[in-house]
Amino acid sequence: MVGDDLKTELPTGETVRFAHLDYAASAPCAEAAAQAVAELLPRYGSVHRGTGVRSQTSTVAYEVARDVVAEFVGARPGDQVIFTRNTTDALNLLARALPPSTTTILFEGEHHANLLPWPNQLRLPAPKSADEAINAVENALGGITGPAVVTVTGAGNVTGEVWPIREISDIAHAHDVRVIVDGAQLAPHLPANLDHLGADFLAFSGHKLYAPFGGGVLAGRADWLDAAEPYLYGGGASATVGDRPGDLTWATGPARHEGGTPNLLGAVAIAAVCAALLVADRDALHEHEQRLLTRLRRGLPEGAREVSLFGPDHPRVGIVSLALPGHDPAQVAHRLGREYGIGVRAGQFCAHPLVRRLVNAEKSDTCDAPGAGLLRASWGLGSTEDDVDRFTKALAEILRS
Ligand code: PLP
């Protein structure tokens, strides 16, 4: 990873390697992404517009990037890959592309990016097990008469738990209902393949997938996307424009929702990481993350309690959130950063309803500072045992003091 050896100075004057345990917010940049961007920069130009070598090279690079991402997500014939700014952007785009009067079935525990954009919501309470999630979707679908869609996270950004997407998709499809997967925390850790997940749409962010150049992805069924109003009106999205207002035809295909000059470097960076992950031993990467999880759990000091919806044995990615009864997580995070050179995150992680629920479940002696929330450590490619050990040791010292 670029910047693996970043150093930071502690108040004691000591210099230490910065331990980045905030991958769930933004992961470090992969060498492959940095290299792809560096290689393109000297030839960089406008996409889809010019005739010179810069523009032609850039257009090819952009469309090759789309093809690589299509392979990464296991796009089926007819699926589209649209480059967006991030997951939030991708899900907002899709929310505006839903057929009229569609009811969106979702759980209250979603990240705000997958909670707020949807119209006509049927919000289900956060489930206590994967089976409960599946049953809740089935019951909800049974009570719906009009068009509906289910949107669900692939892996939760608070608990790291992996959701039963395949089962939910199978049930939804049996009711002729499509499934959208928020893959922001899934894609960096586990294969996020539309076909294997049985999902109809998938969204994810470059900056969480080791490609922090401002890009994101929405992939999935073309029909809703081609029928929808363009996400942004302007050049690229329009095919022909007449003299009078409204006298125009819109493009179909990805261009319809990529109005304006696209983020070429973002797309190329994402594709570089996708290409690397396509040939990587993902089982080995997953096992490494799981070893770090086990190590972190073993090292957790008394007074730090891991929160979960589905219980400790449920599969999860490299994310752990902790309730710290009697302590303010924000202050603990601040001290970890300043005194120990460790970056984590504290608060409610843009999932306020879920964190409220999890904190309330710990209520008896949890610090009740307004919005105190939880402390989250998250890791991925390039994370080390030393990162985890430093975190648990520092946390123990802080909780003792
Ligand atoms: N969905 C999940 C599960 C997330 O964790 C996040 C970000 O943390 C998002 C969506 C939003 O991602 P972005 O901020 O890149 O749009």
Coordinates of C-alpha atoms and ligand atoms in Angstrom, one line a residue:
M1 CA 0.0 0.0 0.0
V2 CA 1.2 3.5 -0.7
G3 CA 2.2 5.2 2.6
D4 CA 2.6 2.0 4.6
D5 CA 5.6 3.5 6.3
L6 CA 4.0 6.8 7.2
K7 CA 5.4 8.1 10.5
T8 CA 3.9 10.3 13.1
E9 CA 5.3 12.1 16.1
L10 CA 3.9 11.4 19.5
P11 CA 3.8 14.1 22.3
T12 CA 6.8 12.3 23.9
G13 CA 8.9 13.2 20.9
E14 CA 9.0 9.6 19.8
T15 CA 8.3 8.9 16.1
V16 CA 6.3 5.8 15.3
R17 CA 4.8 4.2 12.2
F18 CA 1.2 5.3 11.9
A19 CA -1.1 2.4 12.4
H20 CA -4.1 2.9 10.1
L21 CA -7.1 1.0 11.4
D22 CA -9.8 3.0 9.7
Y23 CA -10.0 1.2 6.4
A24 CA -13.8 1.2 6.5
A25 CA -13.8 5.0 6.2
S26 CA -11.1 5.2 3.5
A27 CA -8.5 2.5 2.8
P28 CA -5.0 3.4 1.7
C29 CA -4.1 3.6 -1.9
A30 CA -2.9 0.4 -3.6
E31 CA 0.4 0.5 -5.5
A32 CA -1.5 -0.7 -8.6
A33 CA -3.9 2.2 -8.5
A34 CA -1.2 4.8 -8.0
Q35 CA 0.9 3.2 -10.8
A36 CA -2.0 3.2 -13.2
V37 CA -2.7 6.8 -12.5
A38 CA 0.9 7.8 -12.8
E39 CA 1.2 6.0 -16.1
L40 CA -1.8 7.7 -17.6
L41 CA -1.0 11.2 -16.4
P42 CA 1.5 12.1 -19.1
R43 CA -1.1 11.1 -21.8
Y44 CA -4.2 12.3 -19.9
G45 CA -6.8 14.2 -22.0
S46 CA -10.6 14.5 -22.5
V47 CA -12.7 11.3 -22.6
H48 CA -15.1 10.7 -25.6
R49 CA -14.5 14.1 -27.2
G50 CA -11.2 14.8 -28.9
T51 CA -9.3 13.4 -31.8
G52 CA -5.8 13.9 -30.6
V53 CA -3.7 11.2 -29.1
R54 CA -4.4 12.3 -25.5
S55 CA -8.1 12.1 -26.0
Q56 CA -8.0 8.9 -27.9
T57 CA -5.7 7.2 -25.2
S58 CA -8.0 8.5 -22.5
T59 CA -11.2 7.3 -24.2
V60 CA -9.7 3.8 -24.6
A61 CA -8.4 3.8 -21.0
Y62 CA -11.9 4.8 -19.7
E63 CA -13.7 2.1 -21.6
V64 CA -11.1 -0.5 -20.8
A65 CA -11.6 0.4 -17.2
R66 CA -15.3 -0.1 -17.5
D67 CA -14.7 -3.6 -19.0
V68 CA -12.4 -4.6 -16.2
V69 CA -14.9 -3.4 -13.6
A70 CA -17.6 -5.4 -15.4
E71 CA -15.5 -8.5 -15.1
F72 CA -14.8 -7.7 -11.4
V73 CA -18.5 -7.5 -10.6
G74 CA -19.4 -10.5 -12.8
A75 CA -21.6 -8.3 -15.1
R76 CA -24.1 -10.4 -17.1
P77 CA -25.0 -9.7 -20.7
G78 CA -27.0 -6.5 -20.7
D79 CA -25.8 -5.2 -17.4
Q80 CA -24.3 -1.7 -17.3
V81 CA -21.3 -0.4 -15.4
I82 CA -21.7 3.3 -14.6
F83 CA -18.8 5.3 -13.1
T84 CA -20.0 7.5 -10.2
R85 CA -18.4 9.6 -7.5
N86 CA -18.9 7.0 -4.7
T87 CA -21.5 4.6 -3.3
T88 CA -23.7 7.5 -2.1
D89 CA -23.7 8.9 -5.6
A90 CA -24.4 5.4 -7.1
L91 CA -27.3 4.7 -4.8
N92 CA -28.8 8.2 -5.2
L93 CA -28.6 7.7 -9.0
L94 CA -30.4 4.3 -8.7
A95 CA -33.0 5.7 -6.3
R96 CA -34.0 8.2 -9.0
A97 CA -34.1 5.4 -11.6
L98 CA -36.7 3.2 -9.8
P99 CA -39.9 2.7 -11.7
P100 CA -42.7 4.9 -10.4
S101 CA -44.5 3.8 -7.2
T102 CA -41.8 1.3 -6.3
T103 CA -41.7 0.4 -2.6
T104 CA -38.2 0.0 -1.3
I105 CA -37.8 -2.7 1.4
L106 CA -34.8 -2.1 3.6
F107 CA -33.5 -2.5 7.1
E108 CA -33.1 0.4 9.5
G109 CA -29.5 -0.6 10.1
E110 CA -28.3 0.5 6.7
H111 CA -25.6 3.2 6.2
H112 CA -27.3 6.5 5.6
A113 CA -26.2 6.2 1.9
N114 CA -28.5 3.2 1.6
L115 CA -31.2 4.5 4.0
L116 CA -31.9 8.1 2.9
P117 CA -32.2 8.1 -0.9
W118 CA -35.0 5.7 -1.3
P119 CA -38.6 6.8 -1.8
N120 CA -41.7 4.9 -0.5
Q121 CA -39.8 3.0 2.1
L122 CA -40.8 -0.1 4.0
R123 CA -38.2 0.0 6.8
L124 CA -37.7 -3.2 8.7
P125 CA -36.2 -3.4 12.2
A126 CA -32.6 -4.4 12.4
P127 CA -32.7 -8.3 12.6
K128 CA -31.0 -10.3 15.3
S129 CA -29.8 -13.1 13.0
A130 CA -29.3 -13.8 9.3
D131 CA -32.3 -16.1 9.4
E132 CA -34.4 -13.3 10.9
A133 CA -33.3 -11.0 8.1
I134 CA -34.3 -13.5 5.5
N135 CA -37.7 -14.1 7.1
A136 CA -38.3 -10.4 7.5
V137 CA -37.8 -9.8 3.8
E138 CA -40.0 -12.8 2.9
N139 CA -42.8 -11.5 5.2
A140 CA -42.5 -8.0 3.8
L141 CA -42.6 -9.2 0.2
G142 CA -45.7 -11.2 1.0
G143 CA -47.5 -8.1 2.1
I144 CA -46.7 -6.0 -0.9
T145 CA -49.0 -5.7 -3.9
G146 CA -47.3 -3.1 -6.2
P147 CA -43.8 -3.0 -7.6
A148 CA -41.0 -3.3 -5.0
V149 CA -37.3 -3.6 -4.7
V150 CA -35.1 -4.8 -1.8
T151 CA -31.9 -2.9 -0.9
V152 CA -29.4 -4.3 1.5
T153 CA -25.8 -4.0 2.5
G154 CA -23.3 -6.7 1.6
A155 CA -21.3 -6.2 4.8
G156 CA -22.2 -3.8 7.6
N157 CA -20.0 -0.8 8.2
V158 CA -20.6 -0.9 11.9
T159 CA -20.4 -4.6 12.8
G160 CA -18.6 -5.9 9.7
E161 CA -21.2 -8.7 9.5
V162 CA -21.8 -10.3 6.1
W163 CA -25.4 -10.3 5.1
P164 CA -27.2 -13.3 3.5
I165 CA -27.5 -11.7 0.1
R166 CA -27.9 -14.8 -1.9
E167 CA -30.8 -16.0 0.2
I168 CA -32.4 -12.6 0.2
S169 CA -32.0 -12.4 -3.6
D170 CA -33.5 -15.8 -4.1
I171 CA -36.6 -15.0 -2.1
A172 CA -37.0 -11.6 -3.7
H173 CA -36.7 -13.0 -7.2
A174 CA -39.3 -15.6 -6.4
H175 CA -41.6 -12.6 -5.8
D176 CA -40.3 -11.0 -9.0
V177 CA -38.6 -8.3 -7.0
R178 CA -35.1 -7.0 -7.7
V179 CA -32.2 -6.7 -5.2
I180 CA -29.7 -3.8 -4.8
V181 CA -26.6 -4.5 -2.8
D182 CA -24.6 -1.7 -1.1
G183 CA -21.2 -3.2 -1.7
A184 CA -19.1 -0.4 -0.1
Q185 CA -17.8 -2.7 2.7
L186 CA -18.2 -6.0 0.8
A187 CA -16.1 -5.3 -2.3
P188 CA -12.9 -4.5 -0.5
H189 CA -13.0 -7.8 1.5
L190 CA -14.9 -10.5 -0.4
P191 CA -15.8 -11.2 -4.0
A192 CA -18.7 -8.9 -5.0
N193 CA -20.0 -10.7 -8.0
L194 CA -23.5 -9.8 -9.2
D195 CA -24.1 -13.3 -10.5
H196 CA -22.9 -15.2 -7.4
L197 CA -24.8 -12.8 -5.1
G198 CA -27.9 -13.1 -7.2
A199 CA -28.1 -9.3 -7.0
D200 CA -29.5 -7.0 -9.7
F201 CA -27.5 -4.0 -8.8
L202 CA -24.3 -3.4 -6.9
A203 CA -22.7 -0.1 -5.7
F204 CA -19.3 0.5 -4.3
S205 CA -16.6 3.2 -3.7
G206 CA -13.1 3.5 -5.0
H207 CA -11.7 5.0 -1.9
K208 CA -12.7 2.0 0.2
L209 CA -11.3 -0.3 -2.5
Y210 CA -7.8 1.1 -2.3
A211 CA -8.4 3.5 -5.2
P212 CA -8.8 6.9 -3.7
F213 CA -9.2 9.1 -6.8
G214 CA -12.8 10.1 -6.4
G215 CA -14.5 7.3 -8.3
G216 CA -17.3 4.9 -7.5
V217 CA -19.4 2.3 -9.4
L218 CA -23.0 1.4 -10.0
A219 CA -23.4 -1.9 -11.9
G220 CA -26.5 -3.8 -12.8
R221 CA -29.6 -4.1 -15.0
A222 CA -29.8 -1.8 -18.0
D223 CA -33.6 -1.5 -18.4
W224 CA -34.4 0.7 -15.4
L225 CA -31.3 2.8 -16.0
D226 CA -32.1 3.4 -19.7
A227 CA -35.7 4.2 -18.9
A228 CA -34.8 6.7 -16.2
E229 CA -34.3 10.5 -16.5
P230 CA -30.5 11.1 -16.9
Y231 CA -28.9 11.7 -13.5
L232 CA -27.2 14.9 -14.7
Y233 CA -28.4 16.9 -17.6
G234 CA -25.7 18.1 -19.9
G235 CA -23.1 17.0 -22.4
G236 CA -22.4 13.3 -22.8
A237 CA -25.9 12.4 -21.4
S238 CA -27.6 14.0 -24.4
A239 CA -27.6 12.3 -27.9
T240 CA -29.1 15.1 -29.9
V241 CA -30.2 18.6 -28.9
G242 CA -32.6 20.8 -31.0
D243 CA -33.1 24.5 -30.9
R244 CA -36.1 24.7 -28.5
P245 CA -36.0 23.8 -24.8
G246 CA -36.9 20.1 -24.4
D247 CA -36.3 19.3 -28.0
L248 CA -33.6 16.6 -27.4
T249 CA -33.0 12.9 -27.1
W250 CA -31.0 11.4 -24.3
A251 CA -28.2 8.9 -24.7
T252 CA -28.8 5.3 -23.5
G253 CA -26.2 3.1 -21.9
P254 CA -23.8 4.4 -19.2
A255 CA -23.4 7.8 -20.9
R256 CA -27.0 8.6 -20.0
H257 CA -26.0 8.9 -16.3
E258 CA -22.4 10.1 -16.7
G259 CA -23.2 13.7 -17.8
G260 CA -20.2 16.0 -18.0
T261 CA -16.5 15.1 -18.3
P262 CA -16.0 11.8 -16.4
N263 CA -13.5 11.1 -13.7
L264 CA -11.0 9.2 -15.9
L265 CA -8.3 8.8 -13.2
G266 CA -10.9 7.6 -10.7
A267 CA -12.1 5.0 -13.1
V268 CA -8.7 3.8 -14.1
A269 CA -7.6 3.6 -10.5
I270 CA -10.6 1.4 -9.6
A271 CA -10.0 -0.8 -12.6
A272 CA -6.4 -1.3 -11.6
V273 CA -7.4 -2.6 -8.2
C274 CA -10.2 -4.7 -9.7
A275 CA -7.7 -6.3 -12.1
A276 CA -5.2 -7.0 -9.2
L277 CA -8.0 -8.5 -7.1
L278 CA -9.3 -10.6 -9.9
V279 CA -6.0 -12.5 -10.0
A280 CA -5.2 -12.3 -6.3
D281 CA -5.8 -15.3 -3.9
R282 CA -8.8 -13.8 -2.2
D283 CA -9.2 -16.7 0.1
A284 CA -5.7 -16.0 1.5
L285 CA -6.5 -12.3 1.8
H286 CA -9.7 -13.1 3.7
E287 CA -7.9 -15.6 6.0
H288 CA -5.3 -12.9 6.8
E289 CA -8.1 -10.5 7.8
Q290 CA -9.7 -13.2 9.8
R291 CA -6.5 -13.9 11.7
L292 CA -6.3 -10.2 12.6
L293 CA -9.9 -10.4 13.8
T294 CA -9.1 -13.3 16.1
R295 CA -6.0 -11.6 17.3
L296 CA -7.8 -8.3 18.0
R297 CA -10.6 -10.1 19.9
R298 CA -8.1 -12.0 22.0
G299 CA -6.3 -8.8 22.9
L300 CA -9.4 -6.8 23.7
P301 CA -9.2 -5.4 27.2
E302 CA -11.9 -5.7 29.8
G303 CA -14.4 -2.9 29.4
A304 CA -14.4 -3.0 25.6
R305 CA -17.3 -5.0 24.2
E306 CA -17.7 -5.9 20.6
V307 CA -21.2 -5.2 19.3
S308 CA -23.0 -7.3 16.8
L309 CA -26.4 -8.0 15.3
F310 CA -25.9 -11.7 14.4
G311 CA -23.6 -12.8 17.2
P312 CA -19.9 -13.4 17.5
D313 CA -19.8 -16.5 15.2
H314 CA -21.4 -14.9 12.2
P315 CA -19.0 -14.3 9.3
R316 CA -17.7 -10.7 9.1
V317 CA -15.1 -8.6 7.3
G318 CA -12.3 -6.7 8.9
I319 CA -14.5 -4.3 11.0
V320 CA -15.1 -4.3 14.7
S321 CA -17.0 -1.8 16.7
L322 CA -16.7 -1.6 20.4
A323 CA -18.9 -0.3 23.2
L324 CA -16.8 1.3 25.9
P325 CA -19.0 1.5 29.0
G326 CA -18.1 4.5 31.1
H327 CA -15.8 6.0 28.4
D328 CA -16.4 8.5 25.6
P329 CA -15.3 6.8 22.4
A330 CA -14.5 10.1 20.8
Q331 CA -12.0 10.9 23.5
V332 CA -10.5 7.4 23.3
A333 CA -10.1 7.7 19.6
H334 CA -8.5 11.1 20.0
R335 CA -6.0 9.7 22.5
L336 CA -5.2 6.7 20.3
G337 CA -4.4 9.1 17.5
R338 CA -2.4 11.7 19.4
E339 CA -0.6 9.6 22.1
Y340 CA -0.2 6.3 20.2
G341 CA -0.2 7.1 16.5
I342 CA -3.2 4.8 15.8
G343 CA -6.1 5.9 13.5
V344 CA -9.6 4.6 14.3
R345 CA -13.0 6.1 14.2
A346 CA -15.5 6.9 16.9
G347 CA -19.2 7.9 16.7
Q348 CA -22.1 6.6 14.8
F349 CA -20.5 6.0 11.4
C350 CA -23.4 7.4 9.3
A351 CA -25.6 4.6 10.6
H352 CA -27.4 6.5 13.4
P353 CA -30.5 4.2 13.8
L354 CA -28.3 1.1 14.0
V355 CA -25.7 2.5 16.4
R356 CA -28.5 3.9 18.7
R357 CA -29.9 0.4 18.8
L358 CA -26.6 -1.2 19.5
V359 CA -25.6 1.3 22.2
N360 CA -29.0 1.0 23.8
A361 CA -28.6 -2.7 24.0
E362 CA -25.5 -2.0 26.1
K363 CA -27.4 0.7 28.0
S364 CA -27.0 -0.2 31.7
D365 CA -23.6 1.4 32.1
T366 CA -22.7 2.8 28.7
C367 CA -21.4 6.3 28.6
D368 CA -24.4 8.4 27.8
A369 CA -22.7 11.5 26.3
P370 CA -25.0 12.7 23.5
G371 CA -24.1 10.8 20.3
A372 CA -21.2 9.1 22.0
G373 CA -21.6 5.9 19.9
L374 CA -18.9 3.3 19.4
L375 CA -15.2 3.0 18.7
R376 CA -14.5 1.2 15.4
A377 CA -11.3 -0.5 14.2
S378 CA -11.1 -1.7 10.6
W379 CA -8.4 -3.2 8.5
G380 CA -7.7 -4.8 5.1
L381 CA -4.8 -5.2 2.6
G382 CA -1.5 -4.3 4.2
S383 CA -2.7 -4.4 7.8
T384 CA -0.4 -6.2 10.2
E385 CA -0.5 -8.0 13.5
D386 CA 1.6 -5.1 14.9
D387 CA -1.2 -2.7 14.0
V388 CA -3.7 -4.8 15.9
D389 CA -1.4 -5.4 18.9
R390 CA -0.6 -1.8 19.2
F391 CA -4.3 -1.0 19.1
T392 CA -5.4 -3.5 21.8
K393 CA -2.4 -2.6 24.1
A394 CA -3.1 1.2 23.7
L395 CA -6.8 0.7 24.3
A396 CA -6.1 -1.3 27.5
E397 CA -3.8 1.5 28.8
I398 CA -6.4 4.2 28.0
L399 CA -9.3 2.3 29.6
R400 CA -7.1 1.7 32.7
S401 CA -6.1 5.3 33.1
Ligands
PLP1 N1 -22.4 2.1 2.4 C1 -21.6 1.7 3.4 C2 -21.9 0.3 4.0 C3 -20.6 2.4 3.8 O1 -19.8 2.0 4.8 C4 -20.3 3.7 3.3 C5 -19.3 4.6 3.8 O2 -18.7 4.4 4.8 C6 -21.2 4.1 2.3 C7 -22.2 3.3 1.9 C8 -21.0 5.5 1.6 O3 -19.8 5.5 0.9 P1 -19.3 6.8 0.3 O4 -19.1 7.8 1.4 O5 -18.0 6.4 -0.4 O6 -20.3 7.3 -0.7

